[in-house]
Amino acid sequence: MAKILEELKGARTVAISGHVRPDGDCIGSCMGLYLYLKKALPEVRTDIYLEQPSRIFSCIDRIEEVKTDCSEDIVYDAFIAVDTASDRLGAAEKYFKTAKRTINVDHHISNAKGCGQINHVDAAASSASELVYDLMEEELVDASIAKAIYIGIIHDTGVFQYSNTSPRTLMTAAKLISYGFDFSRLIDETFYEKTYVQNQILGRALLESILFMDGRCIVSAIDRKTMDFYNAAPGDLDGIVSQLRIIKGVECAIFMYQTGPQEYKVSMRSNGRVDVAAVASYFGGGGHIRAAGCTLQGTYYDCINNLSLHIEKQLEA
Ligand code: 5GP
Ligand code: MN
């Protein structure tokens, strides 16, 4: 596999970006790559664009350099889209469109072809972070870079628990922890630790959840009013759908939160029998077979009806 430095040869300006509502893998992979390019190519102007990362990621070095403002008019020599296709880059998509060279590093099955001129897409990879690491020269990796990549891997594998964890994932993780950062504390601080309010919302979501299809599906939703009451941001709802998925007998878990009067952001998780990427893709979203999402228009009941139709079809097949 050609290494990223070869692919950036001659570029004087490089931009890195990931998907909207960036999660741990998105932030870890983008920041890992950013730290790596800053070190390997000090003469190059490298910029990183992301929506504001959650405070839990402040342990990543130089995260304060993330640009959330895309108002500058600049044509980059190269743009690297990480953990996403170009349609979910958000405001940074304008730089992707004009860049002279585009590179895509992703592991979403819904982006199998890749959106760049050069593509490193592998749906079998645990995380974009694992793929980014493979594009690095090992002798240039240091503890800062390793930490960012490690955070990405633990987030997308649920701390090496999900079925996307492979021998390659664990071998990469083994190399990463050899750089000597406090991985145990990182896992607690960025993955397991929740604020009091986050736990209260989780409790509400569990209390108000509804089992259907003979207990094979579960759904829960948080509306705008409740989010306002707790002063909660979308990031405060991370982990709710995972908790719904592990309920005994459940094949497919749906969690939704209201983003407009008639709009919901949907997260789905499957235990293997349902391909939730296919369901999400049907509604214009995407993701992985066991973890996917989309945005739906309509009332809470419209959303459940639309999703359950597709899930039931798969469960009955
Ligand atoms: P989550 O439920 O954690 O937000 O997302 C699960 C997976 O689906 C992640 O890999 C995420 O990138 C992907 N995903 C979530 N929402 C969307 C969406 O609206 N479109 C696409 N293409 N992927 C999504
Ligand atoms: Mn990812």
Coordinates of C-alpha atoms in Angstrom, one line a residue, residues 162-163 241 245 250-254 267-277 288-292 314-315:
Y162 CA -17.4 -5.5 18.6
S163 CA -17.1 -8.0 15.8
V241 CA -28.2 2.8 21.5
R245 CA -28.6 -3.4 21.8
V250 CA -33.0 -7.9 20.9
E251 CA -31.7 -8.2 17.3
C252 CA -32.0 -4.6 16.4
A253 CA -31.9 -1.4 18.5
I254 CA -33.1 2.0 17.3
S267 CA -28.9 5.5 15.3
M268 CA -29.3 1.8 14.7
R269 CA -27.3 -1.2 16.1
S270 CA -27.7 -4.8 15.1
N271 CA -26.5 -8.1 16.7
G272 CA -25.8 -9.5 13.2
R273 CA -29.1 -10.7 11.7
V274 CA -30.2 -7.3 10.5
D275 CA -28.0 -5.3 8.1
V276 CA -28.7 -1.8 9.5
A277 CA -26.4 -0.2 6.9
H288 CA -21.7 -0.4 8.9
I289 CA -23.7 -3.7 8.9
R290 CA -24.0 -3.6 12.7
A291 CA -24.0 0.2 13.3
A292 CA -25.6 2.8 11.0
Q314 CA -35.0 -8.6 6.9
L315 CA -35.9 -10.5 10.0

